[in-house]
Short mmCIF file of C-alpha atoms in Angstrom, two decimals:
data_model
loop_
_atom_site.label_atom_id
_atom_site.label_comp_id
_atom_site.label_asym_id
_atom_site.label_seq_id
_atom_site.Cartn_x
_atom_site.Cartn_y
_atom_site.Cartn_z
CA UNK C 1 98.82 106.23 108.48
CA UNK C 2 102.43 106.37 107.35
CA UNK C 3 103.63 108.64 104.52
CA UNK C 4 104.40 105.53 102.48
CA UNK C 5 100.89 104.13 102.88
CA UNK C 6 99.41 107.54 102.10
CA UNK C 7 101.46 107.71 98.91
CA UNK C 8 100.23 104.25 97.96
CA UNK C 9 96.63 105.25 98.48
CA UNK C 10 97.22 108.38 96.43
CA UNK C 11 98.39 106.21 93.56
CA UNK C 12 95.22 104.12 93.77
CA UNK C 13 93.16 107.30 93.54
CA UNK C 14 94.81 108.41 90.34
CA UNK C 15 91.49 108.85 88.53
CA UNK C 16 88.65 110.65 90.24
CA UNK C 17 85.31 112.02 89.13
CA UNK C 18 82.98 113.91 91.44
CA UNK C 19 79.35 112.88 91.07
CA UNK C 20 76.96 114.44 93.63
CA UNK C 21 73.64 112.70 94.12
CA UNK C 22 70.91 112.47 96.78
CA UNK C 23 71.47 109.83 99.45
CA UNK C 24 68.04 108.32 99.92
CA UNK C 25 68.80 106.55 103.19
CA UNK C 26 70.07 109.66 104.97
CA UNK C 27 68.33 112.59 103.33
CA UNK C 28 71.74 114.07 102.57
CA UNK C 29 73.86 114.15 99.45
CA UNK C 30 76.73 111.92 98.43
CA UNK C 31 79.90 112.84 96.60
CA UNK C 32 81.21 109.79 94.78
CA UNK C 33 84.85 109.77 93.66
CA UNK C 34 85.63 107.13 91.09
CA UNK C 35 89.15 105.77 91.60
CA UNK C 36 91.04 102.81 90.21
CA UNK C 37 90.47 101.13 93.57
CA UNK C 38 86.70 101.57 93.46
CA UNK C 39 84.27 104.30 94.44
CA UNK C 40 85.04 106.45 97.49
CA UNK C 41 81.95 108.16 98.92
CA UNK C 42 81.29 110.99 101.34
CA UNK C 43 77.69 111.56 102.43
CA UNK C 44 76.91 114.95 103.98
CA UNK C 45 74.11 117.37 104.83
CA UNK C 46 74.12 120.29 102.35
CA UNK C 47 72.33 122.41 104.96
CA UNK C 48 75.45 122.12 107.12
CA UNK C 49 78.07 122.27 104.37
CA UNK C 50 77.06 123.51 100.90
CA UNK C 51 77.89 121.13 98.08
CA UNK C 52 80.40 123.48 96.42
CA UNK C 53 82.28 123.87 99.71
CA UNK C 54 82.18 120.15 100.41
CA UNK C 55 83.65 119.34 97.00
CA UNK C 56 86.75 121.37 97.84
CA UNK C 57 87.08 120.01 101.36
CA UNK C 58 86.66 116.42 100.19
CA UNK C 59 89.94 116.66 98.30
CA UNK C 60 91.74 117.06 101.63
CA UNK C 61 90.84 113.45 102.44
CA UNK C 62 93.85 111.17 102.96
CA UNK C 63 92.38 109.04 100.18
CA UNK C 64 92.10 111.85 97.61
CA UNK C 65 94.71 114.50 98.43
CA UNK C 66 97.42 112.82 96.37
CA UNK C 67 95.31 112.46 93.24
CA UNK C 68 94.12 116.05 93.67
CA UNK C 69 97.72 117.31 93.55
CA UNK C 70 97.64 118.55 97.15
CA UNK C 71 100.27 116.19 98.55
CA UNK C 72 103.08 116.21 95.98
CA UNK C 73 104.11 118.52 93.15
CA UNK C 74 104.34 117.07 89.62
CA UNK C 75 107.77 115.72 88.73
CA UNK C 76 109.69 117.96 86.35
CA UNK C 77 109.93 115.07 83.87
CA UNK C 78 106.14 114.81 83.56
CA UNK C 79 104.84 115.47 80.05
CA UNK C 80 101.40 114.43 78.81
CA UNK C 81 101.15 114.31 75.05
CA UNK C 82 97.44 115.19 75.07
CA UNK C 83 97.81 118.19 77.41
CA UNK C 84 98.19 121.40 75.37
CA UNK C 85 100.27 123.16 78.05
CA UNK C 86 103.19 120.90 77.13
CA UNK C 87 105.30 121.11 74.01
CA UNK C 88 106.80 118.06 72.27
CA UNK C 89 107.56 115.56 75.06
CA UNK C 90 110.51 113.97 73.23
CA UNK C 91 112.63 112.03 75.77
CA UNK C 92 111.36 113.90 78.86
CA UNK C 93 115.00 114.28 79.86
CA UNK C 94 117.35 117.27 80.26
CA UNK C 95 118.73 118.14 76.85
CA UNK C 96 115.42 117.56 75.09
CA UNK C 97 114.41 120.68 73.17
CA UNK C 98 111.38 121.55 75.29
CA UNK C 99 112.39 119.96 78.59
CA UNK C 100 112.84 123.27 80.45
CA UNK C 101 109.50 124.63 79.22
CA UNK C 102 107.61 121.48 80.18
CA UNK C 103 109.37 121.31 83.54
CA UNK C 104 108.34 124.89 84.30
CA UNK C 105 104.74 124.03 83.42
CA UNK C 106 104.90 121.32 86.09
CA UNK C 107 106.35 123.76 88.63
CA UNK C 108 103.56 126.21 87.78
CA UNK C 109 100.96 123.50 88.41
CA UNK C 110 102.50 122.72 91.79
CA UNK C 111 102.67 126.40 92.75
CA UNK C 112 99.03 126.92 91.74
CA UNK C 113 97.94 123.96 93.87
CA UNK C 114 99.86 125.41 96.81
CA UNK C 115 98.17 128.80 96.43
CA UNK C 116 94.74 127.19 96.19
CA UNK C 117 95.43 125.14 99.28
CA UNK C 118 96.42 128.27 101.18
CA UNK C 119 93.27 130.09 100.06
CA UNK C 120 90.86 127.25 100.88
CA UNK C 121 88.31 128.16 103.53
CA UNK C 122 87.96 125.28 105.95
CA UNK C 123 86.43 124.32 109.30
CA UNK C 124 88.74 124.53 112.29
CA UNK C 125 88.95 120.73 112.56
CA UNK C 126 90.83 120.63 109.26
CA UNK C 127 93.55 123.06 110.35
CA UNK C 128 96.10 120.28 111.01
CA UNK C 129 95.31 118.70 107.63
CA UNK C 130 95.83 121.99 105.79
CA UNK C 131 99.10 122.53 107.68
CA UNK C 132 100.33 119.02 106.85
CA UNK C 133 99.44 119.18 103.16
CA UNK C 134 100.91 122.68 102.84
CA UNK C 135 104.25 121.57 104.27
CA UNK C 136 104.24 118.39 102.17
CA UNK C 137 103.42 120.16 98.92
CA UNK C 138 105.77 123.10 99.54
CA UNK C 139 108.68 120.73 100.18
CA UNK C 140 107.85 118.61 97.16
CA UNK C 141 107.75 121.74 95.01
CA UNK C 142 111.15 122.77 96.37
CA UNK C 143 112.57 119.36 95.46
CA UNK C 144 111.41 119.76 91.87
CA UNK C 145 112.59 123.38 91.62
CA UNK C 146 116.00 122.33 92.91
CA UNK C 147 116.28 119.47 90.46
CA UNK C 148 115.40 121.74 87.55
CA UNK C 149 118.00 124.29 88.66
CA UNK C 150 120.53 121.48 88.76
CA UNK C 151 119.61 120.19 85.29
CA UNK C 152 119.99 123.68 83.84
CA UNK C 153 123.41 124.26 85.42
CA UNK C 154 124.84 120.82 86.30
CA UNK C 155 126.31 122.52 89.37
CA UNK C 156 126.27 119.93 92.16
CA UNK C 157 126.27 122.69 94.79
CA UNK C 158 122.63 123.31 93.84
CA UNK C 159 121.80 119.93 95.37
CA UNK C 160 123.47 120.97 98.62
CA UNK C 161 120.94 123.72 99.31
CA UNK C 162 119.23 123.44 102.68
CA UNK C 163 115.49 123.31 103.20
CA UNK C 164 114.40 124.38 106.68
CA UNK C 165 116.56 122.17 108.91
CA UNK C 166 117.19 119.53 106.23
CA UNK C 167 120.84 119.66 105.17
CA UNK C 168 121.44 117.51 102.06
CA UNK C 169 125.20 117.89 102.38
CA UNK C 170 125.10 116.25 105.81
CA UNK C 171 122.36 113.69 105.20
CA UNK C 172 123.12 112.69 101.62
CA UNK C 173 126.85 113.32 101.27
CA UNK C 174 127.59 109.96 99.65
CA UNK C 175 125.10 110.57 96.85
CA UNK C 176 126.39 114.10 96.33
CA UNK C 177 129.95 112.81 96.00
CA UNK C 178 128.75 110.41 93.29
CA UNK C 179 126.92 113.22 91.49
CA UNK C 180 130.06 115.34 91.37
CA UNK C 181 132.09 112.69 89.55
CA UNK C 182 129.32 111.18 87.39
CA UNK C 183 128.61 111.59 83.69
CA UNK C 184 125.80 113.97 82.75
CA UNK C 185 123.32 111.18 82.10
CA UNK C 186 124.25 109.57 85.42
CA UNK C 187 123.91 112.94 87.17
CA UNK C 188 120.31 113.16 86.00
CA UNK C 189 119.52 109.65 87.19
CA UNK C 190 121.20 110.22 90.56
CA UNK C 191 119.33 113.48 91.14
CA UNK C 192 116.02 112.05 89.97
CA UNK C 193 116.13 109.03 92.24
CA UNK C 194 118.85 108.70 94.87
CA UNK C 195 119.27 112.37 95.81
CA UNK C 196 115.53 112.97 95.65
CA UNK C 197 114.74 109.93 97.77
CA UNK C 198 117.47 110.62 100.31
CA UNK C 199 116.41 114.22 100.97
CA UNK C 200 112.73 113.29 100.81
CA UNK C 201 113.16 110.54 103.41
CA UNK C 202 114.82 112.97 105.83
CA UNK C 203 112.06 115.54 105.48
CA UNK C 204 109.18 113.04 105.62
CA UNK C 205 110.55 111.51 108.81
CA UNK C 206 110.35 114.95 110.41
CA UNK C 207 107.01 115.84 108.87
CA UNK C 208 105.35 112.76 110.30
CA UNK C 209 102.09 111.13 109.34
CA UNK C 210 98.96 112.61 107.82
CA UNK C 211 96.80 113.82 110.77
CA UNK C 212 94.07 111.24 110.31
CA UNK C 213 92.56 112.18 113.68
CA UNK C 214 91.86 115.69 112.35
CA UNK C 215 90.15 114.36 109.23
CA UNK C 216 88.02 112.02 111.34
CA UNK C 217 87.17 114.89 113.72
CA UNK C 218 85.97 116.91 110.73
CA UNK C 219 83.75 114.05 109.58
CA UNK C 220 82.28 113.61 113.06
CA UNK C 221 81.73 117.32 113.71
CA UNK C 222 79.76 117.77 110.50
CA UNK C 223 77.90 114.45 110.42
CA UNK C 224 79.71 113.19 107.32
CA UNK C 225 79.87 109.47 106.62
CA UNK C 226 82.74 107.93 104.67
CA UNK C 227 82.49 104.80 102.55
CA UNK C 228 85.87 103.34 101.57
CA UNK C 229 86.66 100.92 98.74
CA UNK C 230 88.26 97.72 100.00
CA UNK C 231 91.87 98.70 99.10
CA UNK C 232 91.48 101.85 101.24
CA UNK C 233 90.10 100.02 104.26
CA UNK C 234 92.36 99.52 107.24
CA UNK C 235 94.06 96.09 107.21
CA UNK C 236 92.73 93.49 109.59
CA UNK C 237 94.65 93.15 112.83
#
């Protein structure tokens, strides 16, 4: 499963509700996650994995991790009018009165998700999944932190900061040259899209794909069955 396909599946799973219920045919219990693509189900034996533990582990699924906030950090521009942690959303752009506050709320959400991921107790089979999601989320959080630092200073050198072995100055020099000479509004747009996408592409190529084999090994080791909505199913070959 490529990072692009995983991101697409994450978008389909934007709405999820956990609804445990007995599974009559198996004697186990089923967690049903309602998504915009349909209902995604995991049926498990609560004697093997308690329901509360399974609810947390289920969110590591390649089909739910994105919607659960375990794959990517919220964008700094995110502002939900009905969420009381945000102040007046206004334009959701640098220069708006409460942009910095709202952006920091998004960074705090990403940091909290990263801490929870690190603290999650998990079976050994899920070690590669935890490692993958941790690297993905940590990098995504760094991207958003870097963009906010740039919007607060408009210093293009901020966008040249390295992350591990990713060197934006080397990989994305053309974009950085454009940022340096652009208007302030254009700087925001360039950082939000072209710089972000350029650096992200470099990192994701090195990160590789979600370790689907590890997720499937977890399902098999614990006798868990997975029922996918049609949009999640593997394409016919």
